[in-house]
Amino acid sequence: MDKKKTLNLEDIFADDDLGLLDVKEKNPAITEQDRLIDSFREILEFYYQNERLPLEGNSIRETTLSYRLKGILTNPEKVDSLKHYDSAGILNISTEKKVPEVLNREVQSIEDIILDDHLGLLDDSVEDIFTMKHVPEKKTSMPDYVARRKKCKDFELYKPLLVQCQNELRAGKRKIISFRNEQDIEQGSFFVLKGVLLYVAEMGKRKVEKGKVNARLRCIFENGTESDMLLRSLSAELYKHGRRVTEHEDIEFIDVNKDDIGTGYIYVLQSLSEKSEINQINNLYKIGFTKNTVEQRIKNSEQDPTFLMAPVKIVATFECYNLNPNKLERLLHQFFGTACLDINIADENGVMHRPREWFIAPIEVIKQVILLIQSGQIINYRYDLSTQTIVIK
């Protein structure tokens, strides 16, 4: 009979193929500084959403944030440690004003105690009972990029749309209903998220991820901020805290629903003609429609009087649904009026043509017009040639 081999500790550890004896690193405890940073980020989020500092008396949450900010400002060490995270310059804005003293008040409830915690004594250094220091943290799959709201630099371009939507809601032309289907999220649609009206200005290419359709959006909020959140992220937020705004009841030009299929593209072109009567015109663009790709539509532009018998440059393209090209042309001419280019162009055989889809207007205006067409809101606006801006009728 073979004698059993005596194993020492080194042999035991070396033979641990399954790693049962490995000592796992403990999750670091949440520090006082971590809590301070999280607390300050809540104040930052409030500032970005409301474009002002939190004030006392408006709501329990806002009052709490107000006292929390005052507590930070009375502590130079806290101010100094948070400057790196102050993307909005809140600490500079606040320190320019004298921090009001917090008056002693009679304590009658737990709420009074919390509201009087202006130094953050109740939430700055005390461990959360739900923060487990000795239990492995569950790892979740987090996205590489998280969308955050920021100031919308071209908000004036979208403000009329949001104002008009608000007016139509008051007039009963639109309704606010429950959000029930993420397929309702389309470019040009309106929603209410946590009491704030938003407009889906842009939608990127749809992609299938883990069996679900997703797309990057550009959402414009009525408070002047924007976010490039994903479609599924917006959908999740709307299910929890949002509502859908119905289409205008009088709109019949475009009616997009989840069963519709894209029928083509609206495109915007800029002429590269060397003729002085054309290249000297500022803000001259062609707006057209094609069921094929735009590249295929313009490949023979030098021989086509529609394109002024010259090369063209693609400026923008927009996918559209159920669009009637004849209605599009008629609508554009009605909208731009005298801003339409009036010119005669001879083809290769000397036959004269009069192109009808070239317009003199800033590209920002043209892009907004196309968004208005896609959303069906074009009927509520007109083009002011003298100011080269879009105004409400």
mmCIF file of C-alpha atoms in Angstrom:
data_model
loop_
_atom_site.group_PDB
_atom_site.id
_atom_site.type_symbol
_atom_site.label_atom_id
_atom_site.label_comp_id
_atom_site.label_asym_id
_atom_site.label_seq_id
_atom_site.Cartn_x
_atom_site.Cartn_y
_atom_site.Cartn_z
ATOM 1 C CA MET A 1 0.000 0.000 0.000
ATOM 2 C CA ASP A 2 1.325 3.447 -0.947
ATOM 3 C CA LYS A 3 1.908 5.837 1.860
ATOM 4 C CA LYS A 4 -0.168 9.012 1.755
ATOM 5 C CA LYS A 5 1.827 12.078 0.884
ATOM 6 C CA THR A 6 1.921 14.706 3.595
ATOM 7 C CA LEU A 7 0.901 18.112 2.236
ATOM 8 C CA ASN A 8 2.166 21.362 3.608
ATOM 9 C CA LEU A 9 0.393 24.715 3.322
ATOM 10 C CA GLU A 10 2.316 25.646 0.190
ATOM 11 C CA ASP A 11 1.140 22.451 -1.525
ATOM 12 C CA ILE A 12 -2.457 23.113 -0.520
ATOM 13 C CA PHE A 13 -2.440 26.642 -1.955
ATOM 14 C CA ALA A 14 -0.666 25.470 -5.122
ATOM 15 C CA ASP A 15 -3.304 22.762 -5.655
ATOM 16 C CA ASP A 16 -6.233 25.204 -5.313
ATOM 17 C CA ASP A 17 -7.273 25.128 -9.003
ATOM 18 C CA LEU A 18 -10.715 26.563 -8.274
ATOM 19 C CA GLY A 19 -9.382 29.492 -6.305
ATOM 20 C CA LEU A 20 -11.399 28.567 -3.214
ATOM 21 C CA LEU A 21 -8.690 29.841 -0.907
ATOM 22 C CA ASP A 22 -8.154 33.162 -2.675
ATOM 23 C CA VAL A 23 -8.721 36.157 -0.444
ATOM 24 C CA LYS A 24 -10.976 38.574 -2.262
ATOM 25 C CA GLU A 25 -10.331 42.256 -1.954
ATOM 26 C CA LYS A 26 -12.896 44.041 0.181
ATOM 27 C CA ASN A 27 -15.014 46.747 -1.342
ATOM 28 C CA PRO A 28 -13.774 50.113 -0.112
ATOM 29 C CA ALA A 29 -16.057 51.825 2.388
ATOM 30 C CA ILE A 30 -17.891 54.934 1.261
ATOM 31 C CA THR A 31 -16.001 57.898 2.659
ATOM 32 C CA GLU A 32 -17.191 61.252 3.910
ATOM 33 C CA GLN A 33 -15.725 62.860 0.785
ATOM 34 C CA ASP A 34 -17.687 60.451 -1.453
ATOM 35 C CA ARG A 35 -20.907 61.484 0.254
ATOM 36 C CA LEU A 36 -20.016 65.157 -0.031
ATOM 37 C CA ILE A 37 -19.392 64.788 -3.780
ATOM 38 C CA ASP A 38 -22.674 62.905 -4.309
ATOM 39 C CA SER A 39 -24.497 65.566 -2.322
ATOM 40 C CA PHE A 40 -22.974 68.347 -4.411
ATOM 41 C CA ARG A 41 -23.841 66.549 -7.647
ATOM 42 C CA GLU A 42 -27.506 66.608 -6.612
ATOM 43 C CA ILE A 43 -27.243 70.383 -6.296
ATOM 44 C CA LEU A 44 -25.573 70.561 -9.718
ATOM 45 C CA GLU A 45 -28.339 68.475 -11.276
ATOM 46 C CA PHE A 46 -30.961 70.820 -9.802
ATOM 47 C CA TYR A 47 -29.081 73.832 -11.170
ATOM 48 C CA TYR A 48 -28.885 72.423 -14.712
ATOM 49 C CA GLN A 49 -32.548 71.427 -14.731
ATOM 50 C CA ASN A 50 -33.877 74.713 -13.306
ATOM 51 C CA GLU A 51 -31.158 77.214 -14.338
ATOM 52 C CA ARG A 52 -31.040 78.598 -10.793
ATOM 53 C CA LEU A 53 -29.819 77.710 -7.339
ATOM 54 C CA PRO A 54 -32.174 75.873 -4.966
ATOM 55 C CA LEU A 55 -34.248 78.134 -2.727
ATOM 56 C CA GLU A 56 -35.735 77.617 0.686
ATOM 57 C CA GLY A 57 -39.488 77.118 0.910
ATOM 58 C CA ASN A 58 -40.396 75.857 -2.582
ATOM 59 C CA SER A 59 -40.411 72.151 -1.699
ATOM 60 C CA ILE A 60 -38.889 69.827 0.873
ATOM 61 C CA ARG A 61 -36.288 68.542 -1.579
ATOM 62 C CA GLU A 62 -35.354 72.002 -2.855
ATOM 63 C CA THR A 63 -35.188 73.418 0.655
ATOM 64 C CA THR A 64 -32.935 70.533 1.692
ATOM 65 C CA LEU A 65 -30.627 71.226 -1.262
ATOM 66 C CA SER A 66 -30.602 74.926 -0.372
ATOM 67 C CA TYR A 67 -29.477 74.265 3.199
ATOM 68 C CA ARG A 68 -26.984 71.696 1.967
ATOM 69 C CA LEU A 69 -25.410 74.296 -0.347
ATOM 70 C CA LYS A 70 -25.256 76.837 2.476
ATOM 71 C CA GLY A 71 -23.544 74.231 4.650
ATOM 72 C CA ILE A 72 -20.927 73.680 1.960
ATOM 73 C CA LEU A 73 -20.315 77.403 1.504
ATOM 74 C CA THR A 74 -19.708 77.932 5.219
ATOM 75 C CA ASN A 75 -16.876 75.402 5.106
ATOM 76 C CA PRO A 76 -13.858 76.585 3.050
ATOM 77 C CA GLU A 77 -12.374 73.078 3.068
ATOM 78 C CA LYS A 78 -15.512 71.645 1.467
ATOM 79 C CA VAL A 79 -15.588 74.440 -1.111
ATOM 80 C CA ASP A 80 -11.966 73.792 -2.016
ATOM 81 C CA SER A 81 -12.480 70.019 -2.322
ATOM 82 C CA LEU A 82 -15.503 70.450 -4.621
ATOM 83 C CA LYS A 83 -14.088 73.011 -7.064
ATOM 84 C CA HIS A 84 -12.920 70.228 -9.375
ATOM 85 C CA TYR A 85 -16.523 68.981 -9.714
ATOM 86 C CA ASP A 86 -18.155 72.420 -10.081
ATOM 87 C CA SER A 87 -18.846 72.338 -13.835
ATOM 88 C CA ALA A 88 -21.511 75.063 -13.535
ATOM 89 C CA GLY A 89 -19.505 77.477 -11.399
ATOM 90 C CA ILE A 90 -22.053 77.236 -8.589
ATOM 91 C CA LEU A 91 -19.476 77.830 -5.878
ATOM 92 C CA ASN A 92 -18.331 81.052 -7.558
ATOM 93 C CA ILE A 93 -21.900 82.237 -8.110
ATOM 94 C CA SER A 94 -22.827 81.503 -4.518
ATOM 95 C CA THR A 95 -19.753 82.979 -2.832
ATOM 96 C CA GLU A 96 -20.329 86.304 -4.572
ATOM 97 C CA LYS A 97 -23.386 86.663 -2.352
ATOM 98 C CA LYS A 98 -23.394 86.595 1.411
ATOM 99 C CA VAL A 99 -24.644 83.270 2.687
ATOM 100 C CA PRO A 100 -27.727 84.043 4.794
ATOM 101 C CA GLU A 101 -27.659 82.849 8.364
ATOM 102 C CA VAL A 102 -29.956 79.990 9.220
ATOM 103 C CA LEU A 103 -32.429 81.126 11.849
ATOM 104 C CA ASN A 104 -33.178 78.963 14.848
ATOM 105 C CA ARG A 105 -36.603 77.470 14.527
ATOM 106 C CA GLU A 106 -38.731 75.445 16.870
ATOM 107 C CA VAL A 107 -38.384 71.746 16.166
ATOM 108 C CA GLN A 108 -41.798 70.152 15.846
ATOM 109 C CA SER A 109 -41.172 67.214 13.523
ATOM 110 C CA ILE A 110 -38.555 64.997 11.878
ATOM 111 C CA GLU A 111 -38.960 67.165 8.780
ATOM 112 C CA ASP A 112 -37.822 70.229 10.736
ATOM 113 C CA ILE A 113 -34.703 68.370 11.867
ATOM 114 C CA ILE A 114 -33.822 67.360 8.309
ATOM 115 C CA LEU A 115 -34.433 70.843 6.911
ATOM 116 C CA ASP A 116 -32.272 72.403 9.620
ATOM 117 C CA ASP A 117 -29.364 70.107 8.768
ATOM 118 C CA HIS A 118 -27.635 72.859 6.785
ATOM 119 C CA LEU A 119 -24.188 71.506 7.623
ATOM 120 C CA GLY A 120 -25.042 68.060 6.310
ATOM 121 C CA LEU A 121 -24.506 66.407 9.684
ATOM 122 C CA LEU A 122 -27.205 63.851 9.014
ATOM 123 C CA ASP A 123 -26.049 62.725 5.608
ATOM 124 C CA ASP A 124 -22.365 63.522 5.262
ATOM 125 C CA SER A 125 -20.487 61.033 7.397
ATOM 126 C CA VAL A 126 -23.033 58.519 8.622
ATOM 127 C CA GLU A 127 -22.910 55.212 6.763
ATOM 128 C CA ASP A 128 -26.045 54.252 4.884
ATOM 129 C CA ILE A 129 -27.520 51.143 6.563
ATOM 130 C CA PHE A 130 -28.019 49.699 3.100
ATOM 131 C CA THR A 131 -24.347 50.108 2.176
ATOM 132 C CA MET A 132 -22.849 46.675 2.845
ATOM 133 C CA LYS A 133 -19.102 46.916 3.403
ATOM 134 C CA HIS A 134 -18.404 43.188 3.648
ATOM 135 C CA VAL A 135 -20.774 41.912 0.971
ATOM 136 C CA PRO A 136 -19.433 41.707 -2.606
ATOM 137 C CA GLU A 137 -21.005 44.385 -4.775
ATOM 138 C CA LYS A 138 -23.101 43.051 -7.602
ATOM 139 C CA LYS A 139 -21.477 43.972 -10.893
ATOM 140 C CA THR A 140 -23.810 45.350 -13.519
ATOM 141 C CA SER A 141 -23.216 46.079 -17.151
ATOM 142 C CA MET A 142 -22.931 49.846 -17.432
ATOM 143 C CA PRO A 143 -22.796 51.802 -20.686
ATOM 144 C CA ASP A 144 -19.503 53.345 -21.759
ATOM 145 C CA TYR A 145 -21.243 56.691 -22.213
ATOM 146 C CA VAL A 146 -23.944 58.234 -20.020
ATOM 147 C CA ALA A 147 -25.989 61.092 -21.467
ATOM 148 C CA ARG A 148 -26.305 64.213 -19.320
ATOM 149 C CA ARG A 149 -28.298 67.358 -19.837
ATOM 150 C CA LYS A 150 -26.453 70.468 -20.910
ATOM 151 C CA LYS A 151 -27.364 73.938 -22.073
ATOM 152 C CA CYS A 152 -28.828 73.957 -25.596
ATOM 153 C CA LYS A 153 -26.793 76.477 -27.598
ATOM 154 C CA ASP A 154 -29.351 76.761 -30.429
ATOM 155 C CA PHE A 155 -32.425 76.704 -28.174
ATOM 156 C CA GLU A 156 -33.953 79.698 -29.990
ATOM 157 C CA LEU A 157 -34.304 77.406 -33.002
ATOM 158 C CA TYR A 158 -36.607 75.067 -31.092
ATOM 159 C CA LYS A 159 -38.273 77.411 -28.619
ATOM 160 C CA PRO A 160 -41.129 78.321 -31.040
ATOM 161 C CA LEU A 161 -41.974 74.619 -31.426
ATOM 162 C CA LEU A 162 -42.192 74.115 -27.676
ATOM 163 C CA VAL A 163 -44.212 77.288 -27.146
ATOM 164 C CA GLN A 164 -46.616 76.315 -29.929
ATOM 165 C CA CYS A 165 -47.049 72.848 -28.424
ATOM 166 C CA GLN A 166 -47.897 74.419 -25.056
ATOM 167 C CA ASN A 167 -50.466 76.682 -26.726
ATOM 168 C CA GLU A 168 -52.021 73.729 -28.556
ATOM 169 C CA LEU A 169 -52.283 71.806 -25.292
ATOM 170 C CA ARG A 170 -54.111 74.727 -23.693
ATOM 171 C CA ALA A 171 -56.424 74.982 -26.720
ATOM 172 C CA GLY A 172 -57.193 71.263 -26.635
ATOM 173 C CA LYS A 173 -55.585 70.613 -30.024
ATOM 174 C CA ARG A 174 -53.197 68.192 -28.348
ATOM 175 C CA LYS A 175 -53.616 65.936 -25.342
ATOM 176 C CA ILE A 176 -51.283 64.454 -22.730
ATOM 177 C CA ILE A 177 -51.770 60.702 -22.461
ATOM 178 C CA SER A 178 -50.008 57.750 -20.865
ATOM 179 C CA PHE A 179 -46.781 56.566 -22.444
ATOM 180 C CA ARG A 180 -47.250 52.921 -23.441
ATOM 181 C CA ASN A 181 -44.974 52.127 -26.376
ATOM 182 C CA GLU A 182 -41.363 53.052 -27.066
ATOM 183 C CA GLN A 183 -42.187 52.938 -30.786
ATOM 184 C CA ASP A 184 -44.030 56.225 -30.204
ATOM 185 C CA ILE A 185 -40.632 57.901 -29.816
ATOM 186 C CA GLU A 186 -39.976 59.438 -33.224
ATOM 187 C CA GLN A 187 -38.181 62.486 -34.513
ATOM 188 C CA GLY A 188 -40.530 65.446 -34.156
ATOM 189 C CA SER A 189 -42.565 64.026 -31.275
ATOM 190 C CA PHE A 190 -43.257 65.683 -27.912
ATOM 191 C CA PHE A 191 -43.249 64.193 -24.410
ATOM 192 C CA VAL A 192 -43.503 65.363 -20.816
ATOM 193 C CA LEU A 193 -40.747 64.035 -18.537
ATOM 194 C CA LYS A 194 -40.951 64.834 -14.819
ATOM 195 C CA GLY A 195 -43.193 67.791 -15.623
ATOM 196 C CA VAL A 196 -40.898 69.236 -18.311
ATOM 197 C CA LEU A 197 -41.934 69.327 -21.980
ATOM 198 C CA LEU A 198 -39.358 67.879 -24.379
ATOM 199 C CA TYR A 199 -39.030 67.691 -28.158
ATOM 200 C CA VAL A 200 -37.228 64.897 -30.010
ATOM 201 C CA ALA A 201 -35.260 67.010 -32.485
ATOM 202 C CA GLU A 202 -33.012 64.316 -33.940
ATOM 203 C CA MET A 203 -32.853 60.542 -34.064
ATOM 204 C CA GLY A 204 -29.731 58.673 -35.135
ATOM 205 C CA LYS A 205 -29.588 55.435 -37.060
ATOM 206 C CA ARG A 206 -31.570 52.662 -35.431
ATOM 207 C CA LYS A 207 -29.505 49.695 -34.269
ATOM 208 C CA VAL A 208 -30.520 46.328 -32.863
ATOM 209 C CA GLU A 209 -28.764 45.649 -29.552
ATOM 210 C CA LYS A 210 -29.523 42.466 -27.606
ATOM 211 C CA GLY A 211 -32.669 41.986 -29.634
ATOM 212 C CA LYS A 212 -33.934 45.526 -28.949
ATOM 213 C CA VAL A 213 -33.989 48.541 -31.263
ATOM 214 C CA ASN A 214 -32.009 51.534 -30.020
ATOM 215 C CA ALA A 215 -30.901 54.900 -31.393
ATOM 216 C CA ARG A 216 -29.132 58.015 -30.156
ATOM 217 C CA LEU A 217 -31.533 60.948 -29.739
ATOM 218 C CA ARG A 218 -31.242 64.676 -29.378
ATOM 219 C CA CYS A 219 -33.928 65.851 -26.951
ATOM 220 C CA ILE A 220 -34.615 69.561 -26.404
ATOM 221 C CA PHE A 221 -36.253 70.525 -23.098
ATOM 222 C CA GLU A 222 -38.436 73.582 -22.548
ATOM 223 C CA ASN A 223 -36.057 74.837 -19.834
ATOM 224 C CA GLY A 224 -33.334 75.408 -22.447
ATOM 225 C CA THR A 225 -31.337 72.226 -21.888
ATOM 226 C CA GLU A 226 -30.724 69.251 -24.152
ATOM 227 C CA SER A 227 -29.670 65.615 -23.863
ATOM 228 C CA ASP A 228 -28.362 63.027 -26.312
ATOM 229 C CA MET A 229 -29.820 60.065 -24.435
ATOM 230 C CA LEU A 230 -30.582 56.735 -26.074
ATOM 231 C CA LEU A 231 -34.083 55.831 -27.217
ATOM 232 C CA ARG A 232 -34.367 53.022 -24.682
ATOM 233 C CA SER A 233 -33.126 55.276 -21.881
ATOM 234 C CA LEU A 234 -35.787 57.859 -22.689
ATOM 235 C CA SER A 235 -38.373 55.099 -22.932
ATOM 236 C CA ALA A 236 -37.463 53.786 -19.476
ATOM 237 C CA GLU A 237 -37.728 57.287 -17.992
ATOM 238 C CA LEU A 238 -41.070 57.941 -19.688
ATOM 239 C CA TYR A 239 -42.532 54.680 -18.380
ATOM 240 C CA LYS A 240 -41.646 55.775 -14.836
ATOM 241 C CA HIS A 241 -42.015 59.559 -14.859
ATOM 242 C CA GLY A 242 -43.408 60.635 -18.233
ATOM 243 C CA ARG A 243 -46.366 61.107 -20.537
ATOM 244 C CA ARG A 244 -46.820 61.340 -24.292
ATOM 245 C CA VAL A 245 -48.154 64.393 -26.130
ATOM 246 C CA THR A 246 -50.506 63.514 -28.986
ATOM 247 C CA GLU A 247 -50.184 64.947 -32.489
ATOM 248 C CA HIS A 248 -52.093 68.086 -33.478
ATOM 249 C CA GLU A 249 -55.642 67.031 -34.327
ATOM 250 C CA ASP A 250 -55.659 69.071 -37.570
ATOM 251 C CA ILE A 251 -52.441 67.610 -39.006
ATOM 252 C CA GLU A 252 -52.953 65.417 -42.054
ATOM 253 C CA PHE A 253 -49.815 66.179 -44.041
ATOM 254 C CA ILE A 254 -47.737 63.553 -42.270
ATOM 255 C CA ASP A 255 -49.103 60.759 -40.112
ATOM 256 C CA VAL A 256 -46.352 58.472 -38.854
ATOM 257 C CA ASN A 257 -47.046 55.444 -36.725
ATOM 258 C CA LYS A 258 -45.155 52.335 -35.698
ATOM 259 C CA ASP A 259 -46.302 50.383 -38.786
ATOM 260 C CA ASP A 260 -45.085 52.968 -41.307
ATOM 261 C CA ILE A 261 -41.988 52.439 -43.432
ATOM 262 C CA GLY A 262 -39.567 55.167 -44.493
ATOM 263 C CA THR A 263 -40.452 56.208 -48.035
ATOM 264 C CA GLY A 264 -37.450 58.353 -48.901
ATOM 265 C CA TYR A 265 -35.300 61.303 -47.974
ATOM 266 C CA ILE A 266 -35.612 65.054 -47.924
ATOM 267 C CA TYR A 267 -32.219 66.458 -48.888
ATOM 268 C CA VAL A 268 -30.570 69.869 -48.819
ATOM 269 C CA LEU A 269 -27.945 70.765 -51.446
ATOM 270 C CA GLN A 270 -25.579 73.647 -52.086
ATOM 271 C CA SER A 271 -24.610 74.551 -55.640
ATOM 272 C CA LEU A 272 -20.942 74.458 -56.683
ATOM 273 C CA SER A 273 -21.661 76.344 -59.889
ATOM 274 C CA GLU A 274 -18.944 78.673 -61.184
ATOM 275 C CA LYS A 275 -21.472 81.005 -62.823
ATOM 276 C CA SER A 276 -21.427 84.403 -61.131
ATOM 277 C CA GLU A 277 -25.227 84.778 -61.217
ATOM 278 C CA ILE A 278 -25.408 81.701 -58.992
ATOM 279 C CA ASN A 279 -22.274 81.561 -56.822
ATOM 280 C CA GLN A 280 -22.710 85.186 -55.733
ATOM 281 C CA ILE A 281 -26.054 84.419 -54.077
ATOM 282 C CA ASN A 282 -25.584 83.842 -50.351
ATOM 283 C CA ASN A 283 -27.604 81.151 -48.558
ATOM 284 C CA LEU A 284 -28.807 79.478 -51.757
ATOM 285 C CA TYR A 285 -29.957 75.885 -51.168
ATOM 286 C CA LYS A 286 -32.023 73.266 -52.937
ATOM 287 C CA ILE A 287 -34.576 71.250 -50.971
ATOM 288 C CA GLY A 288 -35.692 68.060 -52.675
ATOM 289 C CA PHE A 289 -37.087 64.590 -52.158
ATOM 290 C CA THR A 290 -35.919 61.207 -53.423
ATOM 291 C CA LYS A 291 -36.992 57.621 -52.856
ATOM 292 C CA ASN A 292 -33.445 56.456 -53.608
ATOM 293 C CA THR A 293 -30.174 57.512 -52.028
ATOM 294 C CA VAL A 294 -29.259 61.171 -52.350
ATOM 295 C CA GLU A 295 -25.908 60.226 -53.888
ATOM 296 C CA GLN A 296 -27.708 58.374 -56.671
ATOM 297 C CA ARG A 297 -30.099 61.279 -57.226
ATOM 298 C CA ILE A 298 -27.328 63.837 -57.790
ATOM 299 C CA LYS A 299 -24.785 61.739 -59.716
ATOM 300 C CA ASN A 300 -25.557 63.503 -63.039
ATOM 301 C CA SER A 301 -26.172 66.978 -61.639
ATOM 302 C CA GLU A 302 -23.912 68.640 -64.252
ATOM 303 C CA GLN A 303 -26.340 67.533 -66.995
ATOM 304 C CA ASP A 304 -29.547 68.239 -65.062
ATOM 305 C CA PRO A 305 -31.116 71.739 -65.092
ATOM 306 C CA THR A 306 -32.869 70.850 -61.828
ATOM 307 C CA PHE A 307 -29.415 71.114 -60.241
ATOM 308 C CA LEU A 308 -28.500 74.265 -62.196
ATOM 309 C CA MET A 309 -26.298 72.224 -64.585
ATOM 310 C CA ALA A 310 -23.485 72.132 -62.019
ATOM 311 C CA PRO A 311 -21.966 69.955 -59.286
ATOM 312 C CA VAL A 312 -23.674 70.101 -55.910
ATOM 313 C CA LYS A 313 -22.713 69.461 -52.298
ATOM 314 C CA ILE A 314 -24.912 67.485 -49.905
ATOM 315 C CA VAL A 315 -25.563 69.622 -46.832
ATOM 316 C CA ALA A 316 -28.128 67.504 -44.969
ATOM 317 C CA THR A 317 -30.484 64.543 -45.377
ATOM 318 C CA PHE A 318 -33.607 63.613 -43.407
ATOM 319 C CA GLU A 319 -35.499 60.313 -43.543
ATOM 320 C CA CYS A 320 -39.249 60.794 -43.948
ATOM 321 C CA TYR A 321 -42.483 58.816 -43.906
ATOM 322 C CA ASN A 322 -45.612 58.830 -46.103
ATOM 323 C CA LEU A 323 -44.410 61.959 -47.877
ATOM 324 C CA ASN A 324 -46.082 63.151 -51.052
ATOM 325 C CA PRO A 325 -43.404 64.928 -53.186
ATOM 326 C CA ASN A 326 -45.980 67.185 -54.854
ATOM 327 C CA LYS A 327 -47.306 68.311 -51.483
ATOM 328 C CA LEU A 328 -43.749 68.918 -50.304
ATOM 329 C CA GLU A 329 -42.940 71.192 -53.244
ATOM 330 C CA ARG A 330 -46.217 73.081 -52.910
ATOM 331 C CA LEU A 331 -45.742 73.494 -49.172
ATOM 332 C CA LEU A 332 -42.186 74.799 -49.547
ATOM 333 C CA HIS A 333 -43.226 77.394 -52.111
ATOM 334 C CA GLN A 334 -46.116 78.527 -49.947
ATOM 335 C CA PHE A 335 -43.827 78.821 -46.951
ATOM 336 C CA PHE A 336 -40.849 80.594 -48.523
ATOM 337 C CA GLY A 337 -42.822 82.694 -51.022
ATOM 338 C CA THR A 338 -40.565 85.290 -52.650
ATOM 339 C CA ALA A 339 -37.478 83.596 -51.160
ATOM 340 C CA CYS A 340 -37.664 81.050 -54.011
ATOM 341 C CA LEU A 341 -34.947 81.431 -56.663
ATOM 342 C CA ASP A 342 -36.317 82.758 -59.952
ATOM 343 C CA ILE A 343 -33.903 81.778 -62.742
ATOM 344 C CA ASN A 344 -33.908 80.205 -66.206
ATOM 345 C CA ILE A 345 -31.298 77.534 -67.019
ATOM 346 C CA ALA A 346 -30.520 76.062 -70.454
ATOM 347 C CA ASP A 347 -29.876 72.338 -70.758
ATOM 348 C CA GLU A 348 -27.314 70.705 -73.109
ATOM 349 C CA ASN A 349 -29.704 71.152 -76.051
ATOM 350 C CA GLY A 350 -30.351 74.815 -75.351
ATOM 351 C CA VAL A 351 -33.855 74.210 -74.005
ATOM 352 C CA MET A 352 -34.694 76.623 -71.178
ATOM 353 C CA HIS A 353 -35.839 75.338 -67.789
ATOM 354 C CA ARG A 354 -37.009 77.054 -64.615
ATOM 355 C CA PRO A 355 -35.881 75.127 -61.501
ATOM 356 C CA ARG A 356 -38.388 75.478 -58.686
ATOM 357 C CA GLU A 357 -36.736 73.928 -55.631
ATOM 358 C CA TRP A 358 -33.970 76.430 -54.873
ATOM 359 C CA PHE A 359 -34.474 78.778 -51.930
ATOM 360 C CA ILE A 360 -32.592 81.715 -50.432
ATOM 361 C CA ALA A 361 -32.542 81.210 -46.665
ATOM 362 C CA PRO A 362 -29.977 80.441 -43.918
ATOM 363 C CA ILE A 363 -29.214 76.742 -43.532
ATOM 364 C CA GLU A 364 -30.346 76.846 -39.881
ATOM 365 C CA VAL A 365 -33.767 78.039 -41.033
ATOM 366 C CA ILE A 366 -34.003 75.361 -43.722
ATOM 367 C CA LYS A 367 -33.164 72.606 -41.244
ATOM 368 C CA GLN A 368 -35.815 73.901 -38.873
ATOM 369 C CA VAL A 369 -38.357 74.004 -41.707
ATOM 370 C CA ILE A 370 -37.697 70.344 -42.491
ATOM 371 C CA LEU A 371 -38.152 69.435 -38.831
ATOM 372 C CA LEU A 372 -41.435 71.357 -38.866
ATOM 373 C CA ILE A 373 -42.514 69.439 -41.967
ATOM 374 C CA GLN A 374 -41.648 66.110 -40.386
ATOM 375 C CA SER A 375 -43.534 66.961 -37.197
ATOM 376 C CA GLY A 376 -46.476 68.452 -39.097
ATOM 377 C CA GLN A 377 -46.041 71.818 -37.339
ATOM 378 C CA ILE A 378 -45.217 73.729 -40.527
ATOM 379 C CA ILE A 379 -48.846 74.834 -40.847
ATOM 380 C CA ASN A 380 -48.430 77.045 -37.775
ATOM 381 C CA TYR A 381 -45.477 79.088 -39.072
ATOM 382 C CA ARG A 382 -44.408 81.432 -41.850
ATOM 383 C CA TYR A 383 -41.098 82.746 -43.153
ATOM 384 C CA ASP A 384 -40.220 86.405 -42.552
ATOM 385 C CA LEU A 385 -38.029 87.358 -45.524
ATOM 386 C CA SER A 386 -36.914 90.688 -44.037
ATOM 387 C CA THR A 387 -35.427 89.072 -40.919
ATOM 388 C CA GLN A 388 -34.795 85.642 -42.495
ATOM 389 C CA THR A 389 -36.416 83.951 -39.513
ATOM 390 C CA ILE A 390 -39.364 81.643 -38.856
ATOM 391 C CA VAL A 391 -42.254 83.233 -36.987
ATOM 392 C CA ILE A 392 -45.539 81.938 -35.627
ATOM 393 C CA LYS A 393 -48.582 82.811 -37.738
#
